[in-house]
Each structure stands twice: as C-alpha cells, then as structure tokens.
Short mmCIF file of C-alpha atoms and ligand atoms in Angstrom, two decimals:
data_model
loop_
_atom_site.label_atom_id
_atom_site.label_comp_id
_atom_site.label_asym_id
_atom_site.label_seq_id
_atom_site.Cartn_x
_atom_site.Cartn_y
_atom_site.Cartn_z
CA MET A 1 -24.95 1.52 4.96
CA LYS A 2 -22.28 2.45 3.08
CA TYR A 3 -21.43 6.37 3.02
CA GLU A 4 -19.23 9.15 1.54
CA SER A 5 -17.93 12.33 2.37
CA ILE A 6 -18.14 15.43 0.65
CA ILE A 7 -15.03 17.90 1.45
CA GLY A 8 -14.49 21.43 -0.10
CA LEU A 9 -10.75 22.85 0.89
CA GLU A 10 -9.49 26.72 0.94
CA VAL A 11 -5.96 26.29 0.57
CA HIS A 12 -4.23 29.38 2.42
CA ALA A 13 -0.43 29.35 0.16
CA GLN A 14 2.66 31.61 0.81
CA LEU A 15 3.43 33.59 -1.97
CA LEU A 16 7.66 33.63 -2.25
CA THR A 17 7.66 37.41 -2.24
CA ASP A 18 10.61 39.31 -0.98
CA SER A 19 8.44 41.30 1.53
CA LYS A 20 5.35 41.04 2.30
CA ILE A 21 1.65 42.35 0.56
CA PHE A 22 1.56 45.98 2.00
CA CYS A 23 4.77 47.13 2.94
CA GLY A 24 8.39 46.51 2.72
CA CYS A 25 9.40 43.82 5.78
CA SER A 26 10.61 41.02 5.38
CA VAL A 27 9.13 38.06 5.24
CA SER A 28 11.94 35.01 5.89
CA TYR A 29 11.19 32.36 8.15
CA GLY A 30 12.20 31.70 11.60
CA ALA A 31 13.25 35.20 12.48
CA ASP A 32 13.06 36.48 16.58
CA PRO A 33 9.24 37.31 17.20
CA ASN A 34 7.96 41.04 16.37
CA SER A 35 11.35 41.98 14.61
CA GLN A 36 10.00 41.77 11.32
CA THR A 37 7.59 44.53 11.54
CA CYS A 38 7.04 48.19 10.89
CA PRO A 39 3.65 50.70 10.94
CA VAL A 40 1.66 49.41 7.66
CA CYS A 41 1.99 45.56 8.69
CA LEU A 42 1.24 46.94 13.00
CA GLY A 43 -1.67 49.02 11.52
CA LEU A 44 -0.83 51.86 13.26
CA PRO A 45 -2.68 55.08 12.59
CA GLY A 46 -2.21 57.25 9.83
CA VAL A 47 -0.28 54.37 7.54
CA LEU A 48 -1.33 53.23 4.15
CA PRO A 49 -0.84 50.63 2.86
CA VAL A 50 1.08 50.07 -0.47
CA LEU A 51 0.02 46.61 -2.87
CA ASN A 52 2.85 44.44 -4.04
CA LYS A 53 3.36 43.91 -7.17
CA LYS A 54 5.23 40.57 -7.29
CA ALA A 55 2.17 38.98 -5.44
CA VAL A 56 -0.09 39.93 -7.75
CA GLU A 57 2.23 38.70 -10.47
CA TYR A 58 2.51 35.39 -8.53
CA ALA A 59 -1.40 34.71 -7.88
CA VAL A 60 -2.25 35.53 -11.35
CA LYS A 61 -0.08 32.81 -12.27
CA MET A 62 -1.28 30.21 -10.18
CA VAL A 63 -5.21 31.26 -11.98
CA LEU A 64 -3.70 30.65 -15.39
CA ALA A 65 -1.91 27.31 -14.72
CA VAL A 66 -5.26 25.67 -12.70
CA GLY A 67 -6.85 27.33 -15.89
CA GLY A 68 -9.08 30.04 -14.24
CA THR A 69 -10.43 33.13 -15.15
CA VAL A 70 -8.41 36.85 -14.09
CA ALA A 71 -10.99 39.21 -13.59
CA PRO A 72 -10.43 43.10 -15.17
CA HIS A 73 -11.74 43.85 -11.83
CA SER A 74 -11.33 43.01 -8.58
CA ILE A 75 -11.32 44.80 -5.05
CA PHE A 76 -9.70 44.72 -1.34
CA ALA A 77 -11.90 44.66 1.23
CA ARG A 78 -11.72 44.57 4.85
CA LYS A 79 -12.67 41.31 6.80
CA ASN A 80 -13.21 42.80 10.81
CA TYR A 81 -12.62 40.46 13.60
CA PHE A 82 -11.17 41.03 17.44
CA TYR A 83 -8.30 39.16 17.49
CA PRO A 84 -5.12 39.72 19.55
CA ASP A 85 -2.44 38.51 17.09
CA LEU A 86 -4.43 41.11 14.41
CA PRO A 87 -3.85 44.30 15.57
CA LYS A 88 -5.29 46.84 13.05
CA GLY A 89 -8.94 44.89 13.87
CA TYR A 90 -8.76 43.62 10.15
CA GLN A 91 -7.40 41.62 7.89
CA ILE A 92 -7.21 42.72 4.34
CA SER A 93 -9.21 40.57 1.39
CA GLN A 94 -11.02 40.24 -1.29
CA TYR A 95 -14.80 38.91 -0.82
CA ASP A 96 -17.04 39.77 -3.20
CA GLN A 97 -14.99 40.68 -6.11
CA PRO A 98 -12.01 38.20 -6.04
CA LEU A 99 -8.64 38.19 -8.41
CA SER A 100 -10.17 35.09 -10.33
CA THR A 101 -12.97 32.67 -10.61
CA GLY A 102 -13.07 28.80 -11.90
CA GLY A 103 -9.92 26.77 -13.30
CA SER A 104 -9.51 23.13 -11.80
CA VAL A 105 -7.19 20.68 -10.75
CA GLU A 106 -6.84 17.04 -12.37
CA ILE A 107 -6.31 14.14 -9.35
CA GLU A 108 -5.57 10.72 -10.84
CA ILE A 109 -7.31 7.57 -8.40
CA PRO A 110 -4.71 5.83 -7.83
CA GLU A 111 -6.37 2.14 -7.36
CA SER A 112 -8.70 3.04 -10.78
CA LYS A 113 -6.01 5.31 -12.26
CA ALA A 114 -9.31 7.47 -13.02
CA LYS A 115 -8.52 10.90 -13.68
CA LYS A 116 -11.26 13.47 -11.95
CA LYS A 117 -10.95 17.55 -11.88
CA ILE A 118 -11.61 18.66 -8.58
CA HIS A 119 -13.52 22.14 -9.57
CA LEU A 120 -12.00 25.79 -8.18
CA THR A 121 -14.42 28.27 -7.42
CA ARG A 122 -12.00 31.05 -7.09
CA ILE A 123 -8.43 32.25 -6.16
CA HIS A 124 -7.83 35.89 -4.33
CA LEU A 125 -5.13 37.93 -2.67
CA GLU A 126 -5.09 38.83 1.30
CA GLU A 127 -2.64 38.55 4.29
CA ASP A 128 -2.10 36.81 6.71
CA ALA A 129 -2.36 37.52 10.55
CA GLY A 130 0.12 37.17 13.70
CA LYS A 131 0.08 34.24 15.37
CA SER A 132 -0.40 33.73 19.02
CA LEU A 133 1.77 31.66 20.90
CA HIS A 134 0.69 29.86 24.11
CA SER A 135 2.65 28.65 26.30
CA GLU A 136 1.27 25.01 25.87
CA ASP A 137 2.67 25.36 22.32
CA ASN A 138 5.84 23.74 21.08
CA SER A 139 6.58 27.27 18.82
CA TYR A 140 5.88 28.98 22.21
CA THR A 141 9.27 27.23 24.17
CA ASN A 142 11.12 27.10 21.50
CA THR A 143 11.39 30.85 20.43
CA SER A 144 14.69 32.07 22.51
CA SER A 145 13.86 35.51 24.61
CA ASN A 146 11.00 34.95 26.11
CA VAL A 147 8.94 34.57 29.49
CA LYS A 148 7.55 31.38 29.78
CA GLN A 149 4.77 30.99 32.08
CA LYS A 150 1.86 28.49 32.23
CA GLY A 151 -1.31 30.04 30.79
CA GLU A 152 0.74 32.41 29.60
CA THR A 153 -0.11 34.21 25.58
CA LEU A 154 2.48 35.86 23.47
CA VAL A 155 2.10 37.06 20.18
CA ASP A 156 4.30 37.09 17.15
CA MET A 157 3.51 40.12 14.51
CA ASN A 158 5.56 39.02 11.70
CA ARG A 159 3.35 36.91 9.68
CA CYS A 160 1.39 39.78 9.98
CA GLY A 161 0.66 41.21 5.92
CA VAL A 162 3.00 37.68 4.81
CA PRO A 163 1.19 37.42 1.38
CA LEU A 164 -1.49 34.82 0.87
CA ILE A 165 -3.53 33.18 -2.23
CA GLU A 166 -6.83 31.99 -1.19
CA ILE A 167 -7.36 29.01 -2.88
CA VAL A 168 -10.82 27.47 -2.43
CA THR A 169 -12.65 24.33 -3.57
CA GLN A 170 -16.04 23.32 -4.93
CA PRO A 171 -17.24 20.03 -3.32
CA ASP A 172 -15.43 18.17 -5.20
CA MET A 173 -13.70 15.67 -3.27
CA ARG A 174 -15.35 12.05 -2.10
CA SER A 175 -12.65 11.35 0.25
CA PRO A 176 -10.73 12.12 2.39
CA LYS A 177 -7.59 10.13 0.33
CA GLU A 178 -9.03 12.68 -3.05
CA ALA A 179 -8.31 15.90 -0.32
CA THR A 180 -5.15 14.52 0.15
CA LEU A 181 -4.14 13.96 -3.67
CA PHE A 182 -6.26 17.12 -4.56
CA LEU A 183 -3.48 18.71 -2.11
CA ASN A 184 -0.12 16.73 -3.27
CA LYS A 185 -1.01 18.31 -7.23
CA LEU A 186 -1.89 21.48 -5.96
CA LYS A 187 1.44 21.89 -3.67
CA GLN A 188 3.18 20.33 -6.99
CA ILE A 189 1.86 22.94 -9.36
CA LEU A 190 2.62 26.27 -6.72
CA GLU A 191 5.82 24.51 -6.37
CA TYR A 192 7.47 24.59 -10.00
CA LEU A 193 5.69 28.49 -10.38
CA GLU A 194 8.42 28.98 -8.15
CA ILE A 195 6.01 30.13 -5.79
CA CYS A 196 5.79 29.48 -2.64
CA SER A 197 6.94 26.33 -0.78
CA GLY A 198 4.12 24.22 -0.19
CA ASN A 199 6.29 23.84 3.13
CA MET A 200 2.69 23.18 5.73
CA GLU A 201 5.40 22.54 8.69
CA GLU A 202 6.16 26.18 8.90
CA GLY A 203 3.21 27.36 7.35
CA SER A 204 3.28 28.74 3.99
CA LEU A 205 0.48 25.54 3.02
CA ARG A 206 -2.48 25.42 5.06
CA CYS A 207 -5.87 23.71 4.48
CA ASP A 208 -9.07 24.52 6.27
CA ALA A 209 -11.80 21.91 5.22
CA ASN A 210 -15.77 21.50 4.89
CA VAL A 211 -16.84 17.83 5.10
CA SER A 212 -20.39 16.54 4.91
CA VAL A 213 -21.21 12.68 4.92
CA ARG A 214 -24.47 11.13 2.98
CA PRO A 215 -24.94 7.59 2.30
CA ILE A 216 -24.17 7.16 -1.19
CA ALA A 217 -27.26 6.34 -2.90
CA GLN A 218 -28.50 9.79 -1.75
CA THR A 219 -28.66 12.69 -3.40
CA LYS A 220 -29.32 15.65 -0.92
CA LEU A 221 -26.43 16.63 0.41
CA GLY A 222 -25.53 16.20 4.48
CA THR A 223 -25.33 19.40 7.18
CA LYS A 224 -21.54 20.20 6.94
CA THR A 225 -18.93 21.53 9.70
CA GLU A 226 -15.60 22.96 9.04
CA VAL A 227 -11.92 21.75 10.25
CA LYS A 228 -9.70 23.79 10.98
CA ASN A 229 -5.89 23.50 12.35
CA MET A 230 -4.02 20.59 10.08
CA ASN A 231 -0.76 21.62 10.54
CA SER A 232 0.48 18.94 7.86
CA PHE A 233 -0.55 16.16 4.46
CA LYS A 234 -1.25 13.78 7.44
CA ALA A 235 -3.21 15.63 9.71
CA VAL A 236 -5.50 16.60 6.46
CA GLU A 237 -5.98 12.71 6.32
CA LYS A 238 -6.29 11.60 9.57
CA ALA A 239 -8.77 14.52 10.77
CA LEU A 240 -10.78 14.30 7.69
CA ASN A 241 -11.09 10.31 8.41
CA PHE A 242 -11.94 11.49 11.84
CA GLU A 243 -14.24 13.83 11.09
CA MET A 244 -16.43 11.36 8.36
CA GLU A 245 -16.34 8.40 11.18
CA ARG A 246 -17.57 11.18 13.67
CA GLN A 247 -20.31 12.36 11.34
CA ILE A 248 -21.25 8.65 10.09
CA GLY A 249 -21.71 7.56 14.15
CA ILE A 250 -23.23 10.62 15.50
CA ILE A 251 -26.14 9.62 11.90
CA GLU A 252 -26.24 6.05 12.70
CA SER A 253 -27.05 6.23 16.38
CA GLY A 254 -30.47 8.92 15.54
CA GLY A 255 -28.64 12.52 15.99
CA ARG A 256 -28.02 15.24 14.12
CA ILE A 257 -25.02 17.40 12.98
CA ILE A 258 -24.71 21.23 14.09
CA GLN A 259 -23.03 23.22 11.83
CA GLU A 260 -20.14 24.10 13.75
CA THR A 261 -16.25 24.80 13.04
CA LEU A 262 -13.91 22.55 14.65
CA LEU A 263 -10.33 22.02 15.69
CA TRP A 264 -7.69 19.36 14.86
CA ASP A 265 -5.91 18.61 17.15
CA ALA A 266 -2.65 16.76 16.20
CA GLU A 267 -1.36 15.36 19.12
CA LYS A 268 -4.20 13.39 20.88
CA GLU A 269 -5.50 13.18 17.45
CA LEU A 270 -9.34 14.58 17.96
CA ILE A 271 -11.45 16.85 16.66
CA ALA A 272 -12.32 19.48 19.37
CA PRO A 273 -15.10 21.78 18.59
CA MET A 274 -13.85 25.83 18.49
CA ARG A 275 -15.14 28.19 21.71
CA SER A 276 -18.41 29.79 20.48
CA LYS A 277 -16.94 32.89 20.59
CA GLU A 278 -14.23 32.32 18.11
CA GLU A 279 -16.37 31.32 16.05
CA SER A 280 -19.86 33.95 16.17
CA HIS A 281 -18.59 35.81 12.93
CA ASP A 282 -19.56 38.40 11.49
CA TYR A 283 -16.95 39.78 9.27
CA ARG A 284 -18.86 43.15 8.53
CA TYR A 285 -16.73 43.26 5.24
CA PHE A 286 -17.25 46.57 3.07
CA PRO A 287 -14.02 47.41 0.59
CA GLU A 288 -10.81 49.05 1.44
CA PRO A 289 -10.52 52.44 1.50
CA ASP A 290 -6.96 52.80 1.64
CA LEU A 291 -6.04 50.41 -1.79
CA VAL A 292 -8.25 51.52 -5.36
CA VAL A 293 -9.43 48.65 -7.32
CA LEU A 294 -7.18 46.21 -9.45
CA LYS A 295 -7.47 46.61 -12.70
CA PHE A 296 -5.38 44.35 -15.81
CA HIS A 297 -5.19 47.18 -18.61
CA PRO A 298 -3.93 45.39 -21.85
CA GLN A 299 -0.20 46.92 -20.96
CA THR A 300 -1.31 48.08 -17.43
CA ILE A 301 -2.08 46.81 -13.61
CA SER A 302 -3.50 49.86 -12.19
CA GLY A 303 -4.03 49.86 -8.34
CA ILE A 304 -0.31 48.88 -7.53
CA GLY A 305 2.52 50.70 -5.91
CA GLY A 306 0.11 53.42 -4.38
CA ILE A 307 -3.04 55.04 -4.70
CA ARG A 308 -2.67 56.18 -7.97
CA SER A 309 0.65 55.04 -9.50
CA GLU A 310 0.27 52.85 -12.69
CA GLU A 311 2.42 50.07 -13.22
CA LYS A 312 3.64 50.61 -17.54
CA PHE A 313 4.57 46.95 -19.37
CA GLY A 314 6.35 47.32 -22.45
CA THR A 315 5.90 45.41 -25.77
CA PRO A 316 2.23 47.45 -25.96
CA THR A 317 1.01 44.63 -28.58
CA ILE A 318 0.42 41.93 -25.59
CA THR A 319 -1.84 41.86 -22.94
CA ILE A 320 -0.42 42.19 -19.57
CA VAL A 321 -2.32 38.40 -18.72
CA GLU A 322 -1.14 37.02 -21.67
CA LYS A 323 3.19 38.12 -20.82
CA ILE A 324 2.82 36.55 -17.73
CA LYS A 325 0.89 33.63 -18.99
CA GLN A 326 4.08 32.93 -21.95
CA SER A 327 6.10 33.46 -18.70
CA LEU A 328 4.35 30.01 -17.33
CA PRO A 329 6.85 27.20 -17.19
CA GLU A 330 5.70 23.84 -18.44
CA LEU A 331 3.32 22.31 -15.91
CA PRO A 332 3.96 18.46 -13.91
CA GLU A 333 1.36 16.56 -16.38
CA ALA A 334 3.14 18.74 -19.49
CA ARG A 335 6.14 17.45 -18.36
CA LYS A 336 5.26 14.55 -17.43
CA THR A 337 4.21 13.44 -20.85
CA ARG A 338 7.05 14.99 -22.75
CA PHE A 339 9.03 13.03 -20.53
CA ILE A 340 7.66 9.22 -21.99
CA LYS A 341 8.04 10.45 -25.34
CA GLN A 342 11.24 12.25 -24.95
CA TYR A 343 12.92 9.71 -23.38
CA GLN A 344 11.37 7.03 -24.56
CA ILE A 345 11.09 5.70 -20.54
CA PRO A 346 7.89 4.65 -18.80
CA GLU A 347 4.97 6.19 -17.07
CA TYR A 348 5.92 5.32 -13.81
CA ASP A 349 9.68 6.37 -14.12
CA ALA A 350 8.26 9.77 -15.29
CA GLU A 351 5.72 10.67 -12.60
CA LEU A 352 8.49 9.81 -10.13
CA LEU A 353 11.01 11.90 -11.59
CA THR A 354 8.80 15.24 -12.80
CA THR A 355 7.14 15.22 -8.91
CA GLU A 356 9.13 17.67 -7.64
CA LYS A 357 10.86 20.51 -10.60
CA LYS A 358 13.59 20.22 -9.63
CA LEU A 359 14.56 16.46 -9.50
CA ALA A 360 12.72 16.88 -13.19
CA ASP A 361 15.80 19.34 -13.67
CA TYR A 362 18.26 16.74 -11.99
CA TYR A 363 17.34 14.55 -14.05
CA GLU A 364 17.42 16.54 -17.74
CA GLU A 365 20.60 18.30 -17.19
CA CYS A 366 21.94 14.38 -16.01
CA VAL A 367 20.41 12.95 -20.31
CA LYS A 368 22.25 15.90 -21.39
CA ASN A 369 26.01 14.76 -20.05
CA TYR A 370 25.16 10.88 -20.33
CA PRO A 371 22.32 10.36 -23.32
CA ASN A 372 20.61 6.71 -22.05
CA SER A 373 17.69 8.09 -20.19
CA LYS A 374 16.94 5.12 -18.72
CA ALA A 375 19.72 4.16 -16.58
CA VAL A 376 20.01 7.59 -15.85
CA SER A 377 16.68 6.80 -15.24
CA ASN A 378 16.84 4.17 -12.06
CA TRP A 379 20.03 6.08 -10.52
CA VAL A 380 17.75 9.01 -9.89
CA MET A 381 15.00 6.70 -8.44
CA GLY A 382 16.94 4.58 -7.12
CA GLU A 383 20.61 5.85 -5.65
CA VAL A 384 19.96 9.68 -6.07
CA LEU A 385 16.19 9.31 -4.22
CA ARG A 386 17.76 6.85 -1.41
CA GLU A 387 20.75 9.31 -0.37
CA LEU A 388 18.04 12.07 -0.65
CA LYS A 389 16.01 10.42 2.34
CA GLU A 390 19.11 9.58 3.87
CA ARG A 391 20.67 12.85 4.48
CA LYS A 392 16.89 14.23 4.81
CA ILE A 393 17.78 16.67 2.84
CA SER A 394 16.14 18.62 -1.24
CA VAL A 395 17.58 18.35 -4.25
CA SER A 396 19.06 21.54 -4.29
CA GLU A 397 21.22 20.35 -1.09
CA PHE A 398 21.84 17.63 -2.54
CA LYS A 399 26.39 17.83 -2.65
CA VAL A 400 26.92 15.36 -6.54
CA PRO A 401 25.48 18.14 -9.46
CA PRO A 402 23.79 16.06 -12.41
CA LYS A 403 27.08 16.28 -14.05
CA GLU A 404 29.61 14.23 -12.15
CA LEU A 405 26.04 11.66 -11.47
CA ALA A 406 26.75 11.32 -15.57
CA SER A 407 30.79 11.16 -15.33
CA LEU A 408 30.28 8.85 -13.14
CA LEU A 409 28.14 6.78 -15.37
CA LYS A 410 30.39 6.84 -18.04
CA GLN A 411 33.48 5.50 -16.09
CA VAL A 412 31.22 2.81 -15.64
CA ASP A 413 30.97 2.19 -19.62
CA SER A 414 34.11 2.32 -19.51
CA GLY A 415 35.09 -0.21 -17.41
CA THR A 416 36.72 2.19 -14.81
CA LEU A 417 34.33 1.54 -12.59
CA SER A 418 31.88 -1.46 -11.82
CA GLY A 419 28.12 -1.40 -11.38
CA LYS A 420 28.93 -2.27 -7.59
CA MET A 421 32.01 -0.20 -6.84
CA ALA A 422 30.18 2.71 -9.35
CA LYS A 423 27.54 2.56 -6.46
CA ASP A 424 30.36 2.62 -3.47
CA VAL A 425 31.70 5.91 -5.11
CA PHE A 426 28.64 7.35 -5.73
CA VAL A 427 27.86 6.95 -2.07
CA GLU A 428 31.11 8.67 -1.31
CA MET A 429 30.22 11.43 -3.74
CA ALA A 430 26.85 12.51 -1.33
CA GLU A 431 29.12 13.00 1.34
CA THR A 432 31.84 14.45 0.85
CA GLY A 433 30.30 16.24 -2.61
CA LEU A 434 34.53 15.51 -3.71
CA SER A 435 34.10 14.04 -7.69
CA SER A 436 34.04 10.64 -8.80
CA GLU A 437 37.56 11.47 -10.19
CA LYS A 438 39.03 12.04 -7.20
CA ILE A 439 37.87 9.49 -5.15
CA ILE A 440 38.39 7.19 -7.34
CA GLN A 441 42.28 8.21 -7.31
CA GLU A 442 42.30 9.03 -3.44
CA LYS A 443 41.67 5.68 -2.71
CA GLY A 444 42.85 4.26 -5.73
CA LEU A 445 39.70 2.46 -6.97
CA VAL A 446 40.76 1.91 -10.62
CA GLN A 447 38.58 -1.57 -11.83
CA VAL A 448 41.15 -4.19 -12.32
CA THR A 449 40.52 -5.09 -16.14
CA ASP A 450 43.70 -6.29 -17.20
CA THR A 451 43.88 -9.99 -18.28
CA LYS A 452 47.59 -10.32 -17.36
CA GLU A 453 46.90 -9.49 -13.18
CA ILE A 454 43.30 -11.16 -13.11
CA GLU A 455 44.11 -14.56 -15.26
CA SER A 456 47.54 -14.41 -12.05
CA VAL A 457 45.19 -13.76 -9.09
CA ILE A 458 42.68 -17.24 -10.83
CA GLU A 459 45.26 -18.96 -11.17
CA SER A 460 46.67 -18.24 -7.55
CA VAL A 461 42.54 -19.26 -6.03
CA LEU A 462 42.69 -22.44 -8.27
CA ARG A 463 46.31 -23.60 -6.96
CA GLU A 464 44.88 -22.79 -3.36
CA ASN A 465 41.50 -24.86 -3.99
CA PRO A 466 42.31 -27.82 -5.64
CA GLY A 467 39.01 -29.93 -3.66
CA GLU A 468 37.26 -27.15 -4.93
CA VAL A 469 38.70 -27.37 -8.69
CA GLU A 470 37.89 -31.23 -8.45
CA LYS A 471 34.06 -30.87 -7.70
CA TYR A 472 33.19 -28.06 -10.26
CA ARG A 473 35.67 -30.13 -12.95
CA SER A 474 32.69 -33.11 -11.61
CA GLY A 475 29.41 -31.48 -12.66
CA LYS A 476 29.02 -29.15 -9.91
CA GLU A 477 28.98 -26.22 -11.36
CA ARG A 478 27.38 -24.18 -8.32
CA VAL A 479 30.82 -23.82 -6.70
CA PHE A 480 32.01 -21.38 -9.88
CA GLY A 481 30.64 -18.52 -7.95
CA PHE A 482 33.02 -19.63 -4.77
CA PHE A 483 36.14 -18.90 -6.91
CA VAL A 484 34.59 -15.57 -8.11
CA GLY A 485 34.09 -14.70 -4.91
CA GLU A 486 37.42 -16.09 -3.92
CA VAL A 487 38.98 -13.61 -6.82
CA MET A 488 37.62 -10.25 -5.63
CA LYS A 489 38.11 -10.43 -2.17
CA LYS A 490 41.65 -11.07 -3.51
CA THR A 491 41.85 -8.30 -5.78
CA LYS A 492 39.67 -5.73 -3.05
CA GLY A 493 36.00 -6.30 -5.25
CA LYS A 494 38.17 -4.15 -7.57
CA ALA A 495 38.80 -7.15 -10.58
CA ASN A 496 36.10 -6.38 -13.56
CA PRO A 497 33.75 -8.85 -13.20
CA SER A 498 32.77 -10.06 -16.70
CA VAL A 499 36.46 -10.92 -17.50
CA VAL A 500 36.76 -12.63 -14.64
CA ASN A 501 33.77 -15.11 -15.23
CA GLN A 502 35.06 -15.28 -18.81
CA ILE A 503 38.92 -16.32 -17.38
CA LEU A 504 38.06 -18.18 -15.20
CA LYS A 505 35.78 -20.20 -17.33
CA GLU A 506 38.82 -20.83 -19.37
CA LYS A 507 40.93 -22.48 -16.97
CA LEU A 508 38.03 -24.76 -15.30
CA SER A 509 37.51 -26.09 -18.83
CA SER A 510 41.10 -26.27 -19.70
ZN1 LIG B 601 5.63 46.29 7.69
#
C-alpha cells in the first residue's frame, strides 16, 4: 500500500531586533552565559514588561508579506509551565487572540513544477525561554568559564525574552520534501524582509512538526505525533522521513499510533519519545495582566512602550498597517518575475539569483555598471557562487564589490584580459580584496594584442617545429592546437587567443 504523510509545521523565527521583546537587554548571539539579562527577563518580583515596538512592526511585516490579516485587537497571554530555563514560571505568548490569522506561502514542486499553497493558521508574537545546557551537549562544552561535570545541567538565561514570531501552518504538506520546500520559502521571505537571520543552527529559526500518515486514497486522518528538536533543514527532512516510516511500520504490523511528543536526535538519527513529565501539558493560559491589549488604530498602535503609553505616527491619511505595508520590499517571487522581464534572462537564472536578497542586490548593482545582463548572470551563478561556497562566506562578506566585477568584465571586452585571465584575476580579487587594475598591474597581466609581438612569437614557434608544420601542411589540421599551445606557453598565457588564431592561420597557409 502507498502512504502519504500529513504534515503541519510550527515555526519559530527570531526577530532581528537589537533588544529583547519586553526589556532593553541585548539579543546578540554568542555572548557569555547569563551576561544579557536584567530583572525583567529574569522575572524578578515587581518588574513590568514593556513591549518592543520594532518587534511588533517586524511581525506585522511578515503577516502582510504572506497575505495574512492583522487583527485590530490582540492580546498577550501567560503560558504557565515549570522548567529550569523559565525563571518566571510562564512564557508571555499569544493564545486565543493572536496578532494575525490566515495567509499562505506558495511552494513549487520540483518534479512537476506545480505550484502549491501552504496555508497559515496564524502568526503570533511571543518571548523565547532560556537554554538548559546538559553536560552531553556540545554547546555545554563550548562555554568557556563553566565547570564541566558529567550529568550536570547549567542554565543560560540570555535567550529569555528574545522576540519570536510563531508561524503555524495548516496540515497542508504531503511529504517531508514539501515541508523543507516550505521552510526554505519561509526563510527566503524572512530574509527579504530583513526581520530574521534564518540561521537554524544558531536557533534563530526553529521548527516543530505535527505528522500523521494515511493510505493514499483514504480521506480520514490518522493519529498524529509531534516531532521536536529539528535544528537544521537537513534534520527536518530526515526526522520527518524517519517518523513517516516509523508510523507506516506500526500500521502495517497491525499496531496503533499513540499521540505523543517525540524528540529528534540528530547524532543518532532517530526519534525518541519525550519523558512523559515534560509533555504533560496544562498551560493554564490566561491574559497577561501586565500588558494592555495591542490595538492597531488608524494612526496609532497602543499597548506599546508601557501600560498607558501610545505610539503616535505621522501622516494622518494612512493607517499604521498600511504604512508598514508600503515599507515592504519587493518579495522573492515578484523580483524573480521582474528579473526575467527586465534583464531578459532565463527563469533558471532568475530563480537562482533571487534565492537571497543580497545576491539579487549584487547582481543588479553589477548590471548597472555592466549592462550585459546574461554575461553578469553567468559570472554571478558560476564564479561568484563558487567563491562564496569555497570560502564558506555570505555575499555580504565577499571581498569583490559588484562594481569591481563589472570593471573586470569591461577589461575582457576591451581585450586587456582574456576570459581565462579574467577568471584568474577574479580568484585573486576574492582572496585579496584588491581591484582588478591593481592585480593586473602588479602581475604584469595585460593581454598581448600587439600583432607584431605575437607574430614574432609565432614565427619562432614555427621555426622550432618544422616537423609539425609539415604535418599541418600535409592535411593534419589537428596540430593547429599544438601551435596555439606553444604560443601561449611562450607568452605565459597573455597572448590574445583570437589574434593568435588569426595570425597562425595566415602563417601556416602561406
Ligand atoms: Zn532583560
């Protein structure tokens, strides 16, 4: 029998604010444990949370980008549970009145090219909890100043109060592959909006999944399980495949799926049930009494910056949400379509160039300075991406600015460099950050196009190889390549190949 999986995701994305959602503590990654905390995020008695305006704006951006509806009123709620990394004993989240409902993200199935909409149930704001560091964890042994003792657990509160949005999908995905496609799209949108770094390994994008399986023709849903602790895109696909196979195995052997929460173990590549104590959920949600209702009025947002304060915005003719909408950047799909039209490049190129906003920006900046858009596309997809991959860096860390790539390409057009030489110079530019002019000058790399100079090299090559000349003239035209090679050797690769070809042909046929 053939089975399909029914998958719904809950994605937590860390918002790229400078400070936490309810206090002024820094959210930068990699700081010493417990160095970024204050009485508010530690939940000491008598403190009051103050909502971060930027976090609200970022969340609204995401809602609008996926076509969701911003609720005019939403409220924060306390989610109560006991865990060592949650000093307050509750997490401030949103429950029955979330920031938004609806919206969708479109994915493209690679094999069929079919488009499919993954619908969203809601997006809401919440704070993160701290982190328990168990002695078996790598993260534990990486922390500098701690005593390491087997079986010991330490706690780091730096993440307490880090602003998150939780994005909840409907169970629209039918395979682990679709789930990863969705996550990739989501990450791309978050990155275009510049509201989340999308780095799963650093925990700024995390995902839990609800999974069930059923025979393909069946309409009734099977019992679902929840899979947690998937910390990379690879882990998501592996864990979901594992869980799908596990459930099919149980059904086929006549067993029944138990509704439970499971943890993915990336190292052992298997799934294990959470201890029952950890999953006995009774969160006793109730409205957070220390925060007022978050309201989007036509010209203000109230509920931000303390209990009674109101944040006033200018321009009385447009609503706040409308204002944020107008600030949205061009999103990946729109940009891809524009690239195809404006730069006359194949869909494949446009897709690849717009995967990342910074890469798309790089491409456009380069085309501005060197308008042969297809040539630039080839260079960016080929040389630039290869350098980034080899150096394991992002576009923003890349040492060759787009203007410099443009000027390198101009030097090929003007005949200063051959295509081959340009590629070598480019590698040097990526290594040193120097301009192409500087490298050409330092290495004396200018291509020889002077016909007199090339002619004399060719004459000496022909003189030194009378046998080969004889062969060529008797019809073995394949030796032509041998002469070109010799000329290139003598000129250290600097001779202009088309000039060499032309003169060589003349000389050999005379
Ligand atoms: Zn704090």
